[in-house]
CSV table of C-alpha atoms in Angstrom, one decimal:
chain,number,residue,atom,x,y,z
B,1,MET,CA,-31.6,-15.5,7.1
B,2,ALA,CA,-28.6,-15.9,9.5
B,3,GLU,CA,-26.0,-18.5,8.6
B,4,LYS,CA,-26.4,-21.7,10.6
B,5,GLY,CA,-24.1,-24.3,12.3
B,6,ALA,CA,-24.5,-28.1,11.9
B,7,ASN,CA,-26.1,-28.2,15.4
B,8,GLU,CA,-28.9,-26.0,14.2
B,9,ILE,CA,-30.3,-28.2,11.5
B,10,SER,CA,-32.6,-31.3,11.7
B,11,ARG,CA,-31.2,-34.7,12.3
B,12,ASP,CA,-32.2,-36.0,8.8
B,13,VAL,CA,-30.3,-33.2,7.1
B,14,ARG,CA,-27.3,-33.6,9.4
B,15,VAL,CA,-27.1,-37.3,8.5
B,16,ILE,CA,-26.9,-36.3,4.8
B,17,PHE,CA,-24.2,-33.7,5.6
B,18,GLN,CA,-22.1,-36.3,7.5
B,19,LYS,CA,-22.4,-38.7,4.5
B,20,GLY,CA,-21.1,-35.9,2.3
B,21,ASN,CA,-18.1,-35.3,4.6
B,22,ASP,CA,-17.4,-39.0,4.5
B,23,ALA,CA,-17.5,-39.0,0.7
B,24,LEU,CA,-15.2,-36.0,0.6
B,25,SER,CA,-12.7,-37.7,2.9
B,26,ARG,CA,-12.7,-40.7,0.6
B,27,GLU,CA,-12.1,-38.4,-2.4
B,28,ASN,CA,-15.4,-39.5,-3.9
B,29,TYR,CA,-16.1,-35.9,-5.1
B,30,ASP,CA,-19.0,-36.5,-7.4
B,31,TYR,CA,-21.0,-38.2,-4.6
B,32,ALA,CA,-19.9,-35.5,-2.1
B,33,ILE,CA,-21.0,-32.7,-4.4
B,34,ASP,CA,-24.4,-34.4,-4.9
B,35,LEU,CA,-24.9,-34.8,-1.1
B,36,PHE,CA,-23.8,-31.3,-0.2
B,37,ASN,CA,-26.2,-29.9,-2.8
B,38,GLN,CA,-29.0,-31.9,-1.3
B,39,VAL,CA,-28.2,-30.4,2.1
B,40,LEU,CA,-28.1,-26.9,0.8
B,41,THR,CA,-31.4,-27.2,-1.0
B,42,LYS,CA,-33.0,-28.0,2.4
B,43,GLU,CA,-30.7,-25.7,4.5
B,44,PRO,CA,-29.2,-22.9,2.3
B,45,ALA,CA,-27.8,-21.1,5.3
B,46,LEU,CA,-25.7,-24.1,6.5
B,47,PHE,CA,-22.3,-22.5,6.0
B,48,GLU,CA,-20.2,-25.6,6.8
B,49,ALA,CA,-22.0,-27.5,4.0
B,50,ARG,CA,-21.3,-24.8,1.4
B,51,LYS,CA,-17.7,-24.6,2.5
B,52,ALA,CA,-17.3,-28.3,2.2
B,53,LEU,CA,-19.0,-28.1,-1.2
B,54,ARG,CA,-16.4,-25.6,-2.4
B,55,THR,CA,-13.6,-28.0,-1.4
B,56,ALA,CA,-15.3,-30.9,-3.3
B,57,GLN,CA,-15.8,-28.7,-6.4
B,58,ALA,CA,-12.2,-27.5,-6.4
B,59,ASN,CA,-10.8,-30.9,-5.8
B,60,LYS,CA,-12.9,-32.4,-8.6
B,61,SER,CA,-11.8,-29.8,-11.1
B,62,GLY,CA,-8.1,-30.2,-10.2
B,63,GLY,CA,-7.4,-26.5,-10.3
B,64,GLY,CA,-9.3,-25.5,-13.4
B,65,GLY,CA,-8.1,-25.4,-17.1
B,66,GLY,CA,-6.6,-23.3,-19.7
B,67,PHE,CA,-7.8,-20.1,-21.3
B,68,PHE,CA,-10.0,-21.8,-24.0
B,69,LYS,CA,-11.6,-24.1,-21.5
B,70,LYS,CA,-12.4,-21.2,-19.3
B,71,ALA,CA,-13.8,-19.1,-22.2
B,72,TRP,CA,-15.9,-22.0,-23.4
B,73,SER,CA,-17.2,-22.7,-19.8
B,74,SER,CA,-18.1,-19.0,-19.4
B,75,ALA,CA,-20.0,-18.9,-22.7
B,76,SER,CA,-21.9,-22.1,-22.0
B,77,SER,CA,-22.9,-21.0,-18.5
B,78,GLN,CA,-24.3,-17.7,-19.7
B,79,PRO,CA,-27.9,-18.9,-20.0
B,80,GLN,CA,-27.8,-20.2,-16.4
B,81,VAL,CA,-26.2,-17.0,-15.1
B,82,ALA,CA,-29.0,-15.0,-16.8
B,83,LYS,CA,-31.6,-17.4,-15.2
B,84,ALA,CA,-30.0,-16.9,-11.8
B,85,LYS,CA,-30.1,-13.1,-12.2
B,86,LEU,CA,-33.8,-13.2,-12.8
B,87,ALA,CA,-34.3,-15.5,-9.8
B,88,LEU,CA,-32.4,-13.1,-7.6
B,89,GLN,CA,-35.2,-10.5,-7.8
B,90,LYS,CA,-37.8,-12.8,-6.2
B,91,ASN,CA,-36.0,-15.9,-4.8
B,92,PRO,CA,-32.4,-15.5,-3.9
B,93,ALA,CA,-32.3,-19.1,-2.5
B,94,GLU,CA,-33.2,-20.4,-6.0
B,95,ALA,CA,-30.5,-18.1,-7.5
B,96,LEU,CA,-28.0,-19.7,-5.1
B,97,GLN,CA,-29.0,-23.2,-6.3
B,98,ILE,CA,-28.5,-22.3,-9.9
B,99,ALA,CA,-25.1,-20.7,-9.2
B,100,GLU,CA,-24.1,-24.0,-7.5
B,101,GLN,CA,-25.1,-26.0,-10.5
B,102,ILE,CA,-22.6,-23.9,-12.5
B,103,LEU,CA,-19.9,-24.1,-9.9
B,104,ASN,CA,-20.2,-27.9,-9.8
B,105,GLY,CA,-18.6,-28.0,-13.3
B,106,ASP,CA,-16.7,-24.7,-13.1
B,107,PRO,CA,-15.6,-23.8,-9.6
B,108,ALA,CA,-14.0,-20.5,-10.6
B,109,ASN,CA,-16.8,-19.2,-12.7
B,110,SER,CA,-17.0,-15.5,-12.0
B,111,GLY,CA,-20.6,-15.1,-13.2
B,112,ALA,CA,-21.8,-17.7,-10.8
B,113,HIS,CA,-19.7,-16.3,-7.9
B,114,ARG,CA,-21.2,-12.9,-8.5
B,115,ILE,CA,-24.6,-14.4,-8.2
B,116,VAL,CA,-23.6,-16.1,-4.9
B,117,VAL,CA,-22.4,-12.8,-3.5
B,118,GLU,CA,-25.6,-10.9,-4.4
B,119,ALA,CA,-27.9,-13.7,-3.1
B,120,ALA,CA,-25.9,-14.2,0.1
B,121,THR,CA,-25.9,-10.4,0.7
B,122,VAL,CA,-29.7,-10.3,0.3
B,123,MET,CA,-30.1,-13.4,2.6
B,124,GLU,CA,-27.7,-11.9,5.2
B,125,MET,CA,-25.1,-14.6,4.9
B,126,PRO,CA,-21.8,-12.7,4.9
B,127,ARG,CA,-19.5,-15.7,5.3
B,128,THR,CA,-21.0,-17.3,2.2
B,129,ALA,CA,-20.4,-14.0,0.3
B,130,VAL,CA,-16.8,-13.9,1.6
B,131,MET,CA,-15.9,-17.3,0.1
B,132,SER,CA,-17.0,-16.2,-3.4
B,133,LEU,CA,-15.5,-12.7,-3.1
B,134,ASP,CA,-12.2,-14.4,-2.2
B,135,ILE,CA,-12.4,-16.4,-5.5
B,136,LEU,CA,-13.5,-13.4,-7.5
B,137,LEU,CA,-10.6,-11.3,-6.2
B,138,LYS,CA,-8.2,-14.1,-7.1
B,139,ASN,CA,-9.7,-14.1,-10.6
B,140,SER,CA,-9.3,-10.3,-10.9
B,141,PRO,CA,-6.6,-9.3,-8.4
B,142,LYS,CA,-6.4,-5.7,-9.7
B,143,ASP,CA,-10.1,-5.1,-9.3
B,144,LYS,CA,-10.2,-2.2,-6.8
B,145,THR,CA,-14.0,-2.2,-6.4
B,146,LEU,CA,-14.0,-5.9,-5.7
B,147,ALA,CA,-11.2,-5.6,-3.1
B,148,ILE,CA,-13.1,-2.9,-1.2
B,149,GLN,CA,-16.3,-5.0,-1.3
B,150,PHE,CA,-14.3,-8.0,0.0
B,151,ALA,CA,-12.8,-6.0,2.8
B,152,ASN,CA,-16.2,-4.6,3.9
B,153,THR,CA,-17.8,-8.0,3.9
B,154,LEU,CA,-14.9,-9.5,5.9
B,155,ALA,CA,-15.5,-6.7,8.4
B,156,GLU,CA,-19.2,-7.8,8.7
B,157,THR,CA,-18.1,-11.3,9.6
B,158,GLY,CA,-15.8,-9.9,12.4
B,159,ASP,CA,-12.6,-10.5,10.5
B,160,GLY,CA,-11.5,-6.9,10.8
B,161,LYS,CA,-7.8,-7.7,10.7
B,162,ARG,CA,-7.9,-9.4,7.3
B,163,ALA,CA,-10.2,-6.6,6.0
B,164,GLU,CA,-7.7,-4.0,7.1
B,165,LYS,CA,-4.8,-6.0,5.6
B,166,ILE,CA,-6.5,-6.1,2.2
B,167,LEU,CA,-7.1,-2.4,2.2
B,168,MET,CA,-3.6,-1.6,3.4
B,169,GLU,CA,-2.1,-3.7,0.6
B,170,LEU,CA,-4.4,-2.0,-1.9
B,171,ALA,CA,-3.4,1.4,-0.5
B,172,GLN,CA,0.3,0.5,-1.0
B,173,SER,CA,-0.3,-0.4,-4.6
B,174,MET,CA,-2.5,2.7,-5.2
B,175,PRO,CA,-1.0,5.3,-2.9
B,176,ASN,CA,-2.8,8.3,-4.5
B,177,ASP,CA,-6.2,6.7,-4.8
B,178,ASN,CA,-8.7,8.6,-2.8
B,179,GLU,CA,-11.3,5.9,-3.0
B,180,VAL,CA,-9.0,3.4,-1.3
B,181,PHE,CA,-8.1,6.0,1.3
B,182,MET,CA,-11.8,6.6,2.1
B,183,ALA,CA,-12.5,2.9,2.2
B,184,LEU,CA,-9.8,2.6,4.9
B,185,LYS,CA,-11.2,5.5,6.7
B,186,ASP,CA,-14.7,4.1,6.6
B,187,LEU,CA,-13.4,0.8,7.9
B,188,SER,CA,-11.8,2.6,10.8
B,189,ALA,CA,-15.0,4.5,11.5
B,190,ARG,CA,-16.9,1.2,11.6
B,191,LYS,CA,-14.4,-0.2,14.1
B,192,THR,CA,-14.9,2.9,16.2
B,193,LEU,CA,-18.7,2.4,16.4
B,194,ASN,CA,-18.7,-1.3,16.6
B,195,GLU,CA,-16.0,-1.5,19.3
B,196,GLY,CA,-17.2,1.3,21.5
B,197,GLY,CA,-14.4,3.8,20.6
B,198,TYR,CA,-16.4,7.0,20.6
B,199,GLU,CA,-15.7,7.9,24.2
B,200,THR,CA,-11.9,7.7,23.9
B,201,LEU,CA,-11.6,8.9,20.3
B,202,GLN,CA,-13.9,12.0,20.8
B,203,ASP,CA,-11.2,14.0,22.6
B,204,GLY,CA,-8.5,12.9,20.1
B,205,LYS,CA,-6.4,11.2,22.9
B,206,GLY,CA,-7.4,7.6,22.5
B,207,SER,CA,-6.9,4.9,19.9
B,208,PHE,CA,-8.9,1.8,19.0
B,209,ARG,CA,-6.8,-0.3,21.3
B,210,ASP,CA,-7.4,2.2,24.1
B,211,ALA,CA,-11.1,2.1,23.4
B,212,LEU,CA,-11.2,-1.6,23.8
B,213,ARG,CA,-9.5,-1.1,27.2
B,214,ASN,CA,-8.0,-4.5,27.4
B,215,GLU,CA,-7.2,-7.7,25.4
B,216,LYS,CA,-9.9,-9.7,27.2
B,217,GLU,CA,-12.6,-7.3,26.1
B,218,ALA,CA,-11.3,-7.3,22.6
B,219,VAL,CA,-11.5,-11.1,22.4
B,220,SER,CA,-15.0,-11.0,23.9
B,221,LEU,CA,-16.2,-8.5,21.2
B,222,GLU,CA,-14.7,-10.6,18.4
B,223,GLN,CA,-16.5,-13.6,19.7
B,224,GLU,CA,-19.8,-11.7,19.8
B,225,ASN,CA,-19.3,-10.6,16.2
B,226,ARG,CA,-18.7,-14.1,15.0
B,227,VAL,CA,-21.3,-16.0,17.0
B,228,GLN,CA,-24.3,-17.3,15.2
B,229,LYS,CA,-27.2,-15.5,16.9
B,230,SER,CA,-30.1,-17.9,17.2
B,231,ALA,CA,-33.4,-16.6,18.5
B,232,ASP,CA,-32.6,-17.8,22.1
B,233,HIS,CA,-29.1,-16.5,22.0
B,234,SER,CA,-30.2,-13.1,20.7
B,235,GLN,CA,-32.7,-12.9,23.5
B,236,ASN,CA,-30.1,-13.7,26.1
B,237,LEU,CA,-27.8,-11.1,24.7
B,238,ILE,CA,-30.6,-8.5,24.7
B,239,GLY,CA,-31.2,-9.2,28.4
B,240,GLU,CA,-27.4,-9.0,29.2
B,241,TYR,CA,-26.9,-5.8,27.3
B,242,GLU,CA,-30.0,-4.1,28.7
B,243,THR,CA,-28.8,-5.0,32.2
B,244,ARG,CA,-25.4,-3.5,31.5
B,245,LEU,CA,-26.9,-0.4,29.9
B,246,LYS,CA,-28.5,0.6,33.3
B,247,ALA,CA,-24.9,1.0,34.7
B,248,GLU,CA,-23.5,2.3,31.4
B,249,PRO,CA,-26.2,4.4,29.9
B,250,ASN,CA,-23.8,6.2,27.5
B,251,ASN,CA,-22.1,3.1,26.2
B,252,LEU,CA,-22.6,3.5,22.4
B,253,LYS,CA,-21.4,-0.1,21.7
B,254,LEU,CA,-24.2,-1.5,23.9
B,255,LEU,CA,-26.8,0.8,22.2
B,256,ARG,CA,-25.7,-0.2,18.8
B,257,ASN,CA,-25.7,-3.9,19.7
B,258,LEU,CA,-29.2,-3.7,21.0
B,259,ALA,CA,-30.4,-1.9,17.9
B,260,GLU,CA,-28.9,-4.5,15.7
B,261,LEU,CA,-30.3,-7.4,17.8
B,262,TYR,CA,-33.8,-6.0,17.8
B,263,THR,CA,-33.5,-5.5,14.0
B,264,GLN,CA,-32.6,-9.2,13.6
B,265,LYS,CA,-35.6,-10.1,15.6
B,266,LYS,CA,-37.7,-7.8,13.3
B,267,GLN,CA,-38.7,-5.7,16.3
B,268,PHE,CA,-38.1,-2.6,14.4
B,269,ASP,CA,-39.7,-0.1,16.7
B,270,ARG,CA,-37.4,-1.2,19.6
B,271,ALA,CA,-34.4,-1.0,17.3
B,272,LEU,CA,-35.3,2.6,16.3
B,273,GLU,CA,-35.6,3.6,19.9
B,274,TYR,CA,-32.0,2.6,20.5
B,275,TYR,CA,-30.7,4.3,17.4
B,276,GLU,CA,-32.5,7.5,18.5
B,277,LEU,CA,-30.6,7.2,21.8
B,278,ILE,CA,-27.3,7.0,19.9
B,279,LYS,CA,-28.4,10.0,17.8
B,280,ALA,CA,-29.1,12.0,21.0
B,281,THR,CA,-25.5,11.8,22.0
B,282,ASP,CA,-22.8,14.3,20.9
B,283,ALA,CA,-20.9,11.6,19.0
B,284,GLY,CA,-23.9,10.0,17.4
B,285,GLY,CA,-25.7,13.3,16.6
B,286,SER,CA,-22.9,14.4,14.3
B,287,ASP,CA,-22.6,11.1,12.5
B,288,ALA,CA,-24.5,10.9,9.2
B,289,THR,CA,-24.3,7.1,9.2
B,290,ILE,CA,-26.7,6.9,12.2
B,291,ASP,CA,-29.4,8.8,10.3
B,292,ARG,CA,-28.8,6.4,7.4
B,293,SER,CA,-29.1,3.4,9.7
B,294,ILE,CA,-32.4,4.7,11.0
B,295,GLY,CA,-33.7,5.1,7.4
B,296,GLU,CA,-32.5,1.6,6.5
B,297,ILE,CA,-34.4,0.1,9.4
B,298,LYS,CA,-37.6,1.9,8.4
B,299,VAL,CA,-37.2,0.5,4.9
B,300,ARG,CA,-36.7,-3.0,6.2
B,301,GLN,CA,-39.8,-2.5,8.3
B,302,LEU,CA,-41.8,-1.8,5.1
B,303,ASP,CA,-40.1,-4.7,3.3
B,304,HIS,CA,-41.2,-6.9,6.2
B,305,GLU,CA,-44.8,-5.7,5.9
B,306,LEU,CA,-44.6,-6.6,2.2
B,307,SER,CA,-43.4,-10.1,3.0
B,308,GLN,CA,-46.3,-10.7,5.4
B,309,LEU,CA,-49.0,-10.0,2.8
B,310,ASN,CA,-51.2,-12.8,1.7
B,311,PRO,CA,-50.4,-13.4,-2.0
B,312,THR,CA,-53.8,-15.1,-2.6
B,313,ALA,CA,-55.8,-12.1,-1.2
B,314,PRO,CA,-57.9,-10.3,-3.8
B,315,ASP,CA,-56.3,-6.9,-3.0
B,316,HIS,CA,-52.7,-8.2,-2.9
B,317,VAL,CA,-51.6,-6.3,-6.0
B,318,ASP,CA,-53.1,-3.1,-4.7
B,319,LYS,CA,-51.4,-3.5,-1.3
B,320,VAL,CA,-48.1,-4.3,-2.8
B,321,ALA,CA,-48.3,-1.2,-5.0
B,322,ARG,CA,-49.3,1.0,-2.1
B,323,LEU,CA,-46.5,-0.2,0.2
B,324,ASN,CA,-43.9,0.1,-2.6
B,325,ALA,CA,-45.0,3.6,-3.3
B,326,GLU,CA,-44.9,4.4,0.4
B,327,LYS,CA,-41.4,2.9,0.6
B,328,THR,CA,-40.2,5.0,-2.4
B,329,GLU,CA,-41.7,8.2,-0.9
B,330,PHE,CA,-40.2,7.5,2.5
B,331,GLN,CA,-36.7,6.8,1.1
B,332,ILE,CA,-36.8,10.1,-0.9
B,333,ASN,CA,-38.1,12.2,2.0
B,334,GLU,CA,-35.7,10.6,4.5
B,335,CYS,CA,-32.7,11.3,2.2
B,336,LYS,CA,-33.9,14.8,1.6
B,337,LYS,CA,-33.7,15.4,5.3
B,338,ARG,CA,-30.2,14.2,5.5
B,339,VAL,CA,-29.2,16.4,2.5
B,340,GLU,CA,-30.6,19.4,4.4
B,341,ARG,CA,-28.8,18.4,7.6
B,342,PHE,CA,-25.5,17.6,5.9
B,343,PRO,CA,-25.6,19.8,2.7
B,344,THR,CA,-21.9,19.4,2.0
B,345,ASP,CA,-21.9,15.6,2.2
B,346,LEU,CA,-21.7,14.7,-1.5
B,347,ALA,CA,-22.1,11.0,-0.8
B,348,ILE,CA,-25.6,11.7,0.4
B,349,ARG,CA,-26.2,13.9,-2.7
B,350,PHE,CA,-25.2,10.8,-4.7
B,351,GLU,CA,-27.6,8.6,-2.8
B,352,MET,CA,-30.3,11.2,-3.3
B,353,GLY,CA,-29.6,11.1,-7.1
B,354,VAL,CA,-29.9,7.3,-7.2
B,355,LEU,CA,-33.3,7.5,-5.4
B,356,TYR,CA,-34.6,10.1,-7.9
B,357,PHE,CA,-33.2,8.1,-10.8
B,358,GLN,CA,-35.0,4.9,-9.6
B,359,ALA,CA,-38.2,6.9,-9.1
B,360,GLY,CA,-38.1,8.2,-12.6
B,361,LYS,CA,-37.4,11.8,-11.5
B,362,THR,CA,-34.7,12.5,-14.1
B,363,SER,CA,-34.4,16.2,-13.8
B,364,GLU,CA,-34.0,16.0,-10.0
B,365,ALA,CA,-31.5,13.2,-10.4
B,366,ILE,CA,-29.4,15.2,-12.9
B,367,GLN,CA,-29.1,18.0,-10.4
B,368,GLU,CA,-27.9,15.7,-7.6
B,369,PHE,CA,-25.4,13.8,-9.8
B,370,GLN,CA,-23.9,17.1,-11.2
B,371,LYS,CA,-23.1,18.0,-7.6
B,372,SER,CA,-22.0,14.6,-6.3
B,373,GLN,CA,-19.5,14.2,-9.2
B,374,SER,CA,-17.3,16.7,-7.2
B,375,ASN,CA,-16.7,13.9,-4.7
B,376,PRO,CA,-13.7,11.9,-5.9
B,377,ASN,CA,-15.2,8.7,-4.6
B,378,LYS,CA,-18.5,9.3,-6.4
B,379,LYS,CA,-17.2,11.0,-9.5
B,380,ILE,CA,-17.2,8.1,-12.0
B,381,ALA,CA,-20.5,6.6,-10.6
B,382,SER,CA,-22.1,10.0,-10.8
B,383,MET,CA,-21.0,10.4,-14.5
B,384,ASN,CA,-22.3,7.0,-15.3
B,385,TYR,CA,-25.7,7.9,-13.8
B,386,LEU,CA,-25.7,11.3,-15.5
B,387,ALA,CA,-25.2,9.5,-18.8
B,388,GLN,CA,-28.1,7.2,-18.1
B,389,CYS,CA,-30.3,10.2,-17.3
B,390,PHE,CA,-29.3,11.9,-20.5
B,391,ALA,CA,-30.0,8.7,-22.4
B,392,LYS,CA,-33.5,8.5,-20.9
B,393,ARG,CA,-34.1,12.0,-22.3
B,394,LYS,CA,-32.7,10.8,-25.7
B,395,MET,CA,-29.8,13.3,-25.3
B,396,PHE,CA,-27.4,10.6,-26.6
B,397,ASP,CA,-24.6,12.9,-27.5
B,398,LEU,CA,-24.4,14.1,-23.9
B,399,ALA,CA,-24.7,10.6,-22.6
B,400,ALA,CA,-21.8,9.4,-24.8
B,401,LYS,CA,-19.6,12.3,-23.8
B,402,ASN,CA,-20.1,11.6,-20.1
B,403,LEU,CA,-19.4,7.9,-20.5
B,404,GLN,CA,-16.2,8.5,-22.6
B,405,SER,CA,-14.9,10.9,-20.0
B,406,ALA,CA,-15.7,8.5,-17.2
B,407,ILE,CA,-13.9,5.6,-19.1
B,408,LYS,CA,-10.8,7.8,-19.4
B,409,GLU,CA,-10.8,8.2,-15.6
B,410,LYS,CA,-10.7,4.4,-15.1
B,411,PRO,CA,-7.3,2.8,-15.7
B,412,ALA,CA,-8.2,-0.5,-14.2
B,413,PHE,CA,-10.5,-2.8,-16.3
B,414,ASP,CA,-12.8,-3.7,-13.4
B,415,GLU,CA,-16.5,-4.2,-13.1
B,416,GLU,CA,-17.2,-0.5,-13.0
B,417,LYS,CA,-15.3,0.1,-16.2
B,418,LYS,CA,-17.1,-2.8,-17.9
B,419,ASP,CA,-20.4,-1.2,-16.9
B,420,LEU,CA,-19.3,2.1,-18.4
B,421,ILE,CA,-18.2,0.5,-21.6
B,422,TYR,CA,-21.4,-1.5,-21.9
B,423,ASN,CA,-23.5,1.6,-21.3
B,424,LEU,CA,-21.5,3.5,-24.0
B,425,GLY,CA,-22.1,0.6,-26.4
B,426,THR,CA,-25.8,0.8,-25.7
B,427,VAL,CA,-25.9,4.6,-26.2
B,428,LEU,CA,-24.0,4.2,-29.5
B,429,GLU,CA,-26.5,1.6,-30.6
B,430,SER,CA,-29.3,4.0,-29.9
B,431,MET,CA,-27.5,6.6,-32.0
B,432,GLY,CA,-27.5,4.2,-34.9
B,433,LYS,CA,-23.7,3.8,-34.7
B,434,LYS,CA,-23.7,0.0,-34.7
B,435,ASP,CA,-20.0,-0.5,-35.8
B,436,GLU,CA,-18.8,1.8,-33.0
B,437,ALA,CA,-21.1,0.1,-30.5
B,438,ILE,CA,-19.8,-3.4,-31.3
B,439,GLU,CA,-16.2,-2.2,-30.8
B,440,GLN,CA,-17.2,-1.3,-27.2
B,441,PHE,CA,-18.9,-4.7,-26.6
B,442,LYS,CA,-15.8,-6.5,-28.1
B,443,LEU,CA,-13.6,-4.8,-25.5
B,444,ILE,CA,-15.6,-6.6,-22.8
B,445,TYR,CA,-15.9,-9.8,-24.8
B,446,GLU,CA,-12.1,-10.1,-25.0
B,447,THR,CA,-11.8,-10.3,-21.2
B,448,ASP,CA,-15.2,-11.4,-19.9
B,449,ILE,CA,-17.3,-13.3,-22.3
B,450,GLY,CA,-19.9,-14.0,-19.6
B,451,TYR,CA,-20.7,-10.3,-18.9
B,452,ARG,CA,-24.4,-9.5,-19.4
B,453,ASP,CA,-25.3,-10.3,-23.0
B,454,VAL,CA,-22.1,-9.2,-24.8
B,455,ALA,CA,-21.5,-12.7,-26.0
B,456,LYS,CA,-24.8,-12.7,-27.9
B,457,LYS,CA,-24.3,-9.1,-29.2
B,458,VAL,CA,-20.8,-9.9,-30.6
B,459,ASP,CA,-21.8,-13.4,-31.9
B,460,ASP,CA,-24.9,-12.0,-33.6
B,461,TYR,CA,-22.7,-9.2,-35.2
B,462,TYR,CA,-20.3,-11.7,-36.7
B,463,ALA,CA,-23.0,-14.0,-37.7
B,464,GLY,CA,-24.5,-11.2,-39.8
B,465,GLN,CA,-21.3,-10.4,-41.6
């Protein structure tokens, strides 16, 4: 679901949206919030309405409150956050609505903004995700994982300069952090592919500016990245690019654009044809991300087939089970091929481990995570998964040992560290060490009362004293 502009919605909804803007300009924030929520219920992809709603929510709150007000708000919103997390699995649009209900009263609520980010990502609404990521990073300015996610999402919206600035500032504050270095490197690689830089960078003589050739072309590319691709506009771009491709058959930027446009139109076979053309070139053939993109499109193709099934058909359950099994088998086999082709790429090993873990193949997952933890960028995540694998086998002492080691590696109290601490608490619970477990949950409770179910665990513990 691509984000929309006001000119792409029905006249009736546009009238409500205009009334909301009028109420906002008159500082009638309650009425504006009500109207914008009405609009977003009908048109969840209308970015301008969500942006205006954020303004109304923030102005109504007057900049938030003190520590106790925030803690109370976080605790009281926990049931709604949990409800939204459940809705995410089947109906991300519903999850967005629940998150907005929370933000109407608490515009800085981290739990609600996380829901917005996840739902917007699933619904392919990066600008919506960017707004919430911006607020989340302000709430947790030292969260490295969040900063990297924010930068990557900014890059998706075409705001590469701001993305680069965020990662550069992060690199200055963490000069020896390899994960930040790799994030900057990945962002540069994305610019190379998206901006047609393969040809000039391949011989080591060019730069991104050289690859773009001139400022006019740079502006044009930025506009193409930002434009809202309606069905008609996408078709016009396809025609334009295919015409240009006849004169520039080796232009990887054009090939990538065509693959992405056909993916948006759900013409997956055509998209795959263009990715195969990229793969056949010297630059594309040695790029592991192209193989991954091909795999992702085939998965989206299967997801599309699932979405087209008739839920009232008598064999619906069987068809869903068959397609999901086919999807899992494909993902594993496709990743195996990439492992064989790029055996030293430990990031692919990590991906292979996650797929095995999700498929319940614990032994195979353990082998991959034991290898992938040698990658500095995947070390902590690999240790986390290893611990979960050991816990599945009831090897709780090994699980606890891996989690404790991973926690020592994480100086910043970010989302990843919370996950490690929470998992350690769960393992200690399974070992019957309830007092030690609650100490882990209390570490999270002290800084983020809305995280998962730690509030309930800690409250129940004290209630039982």
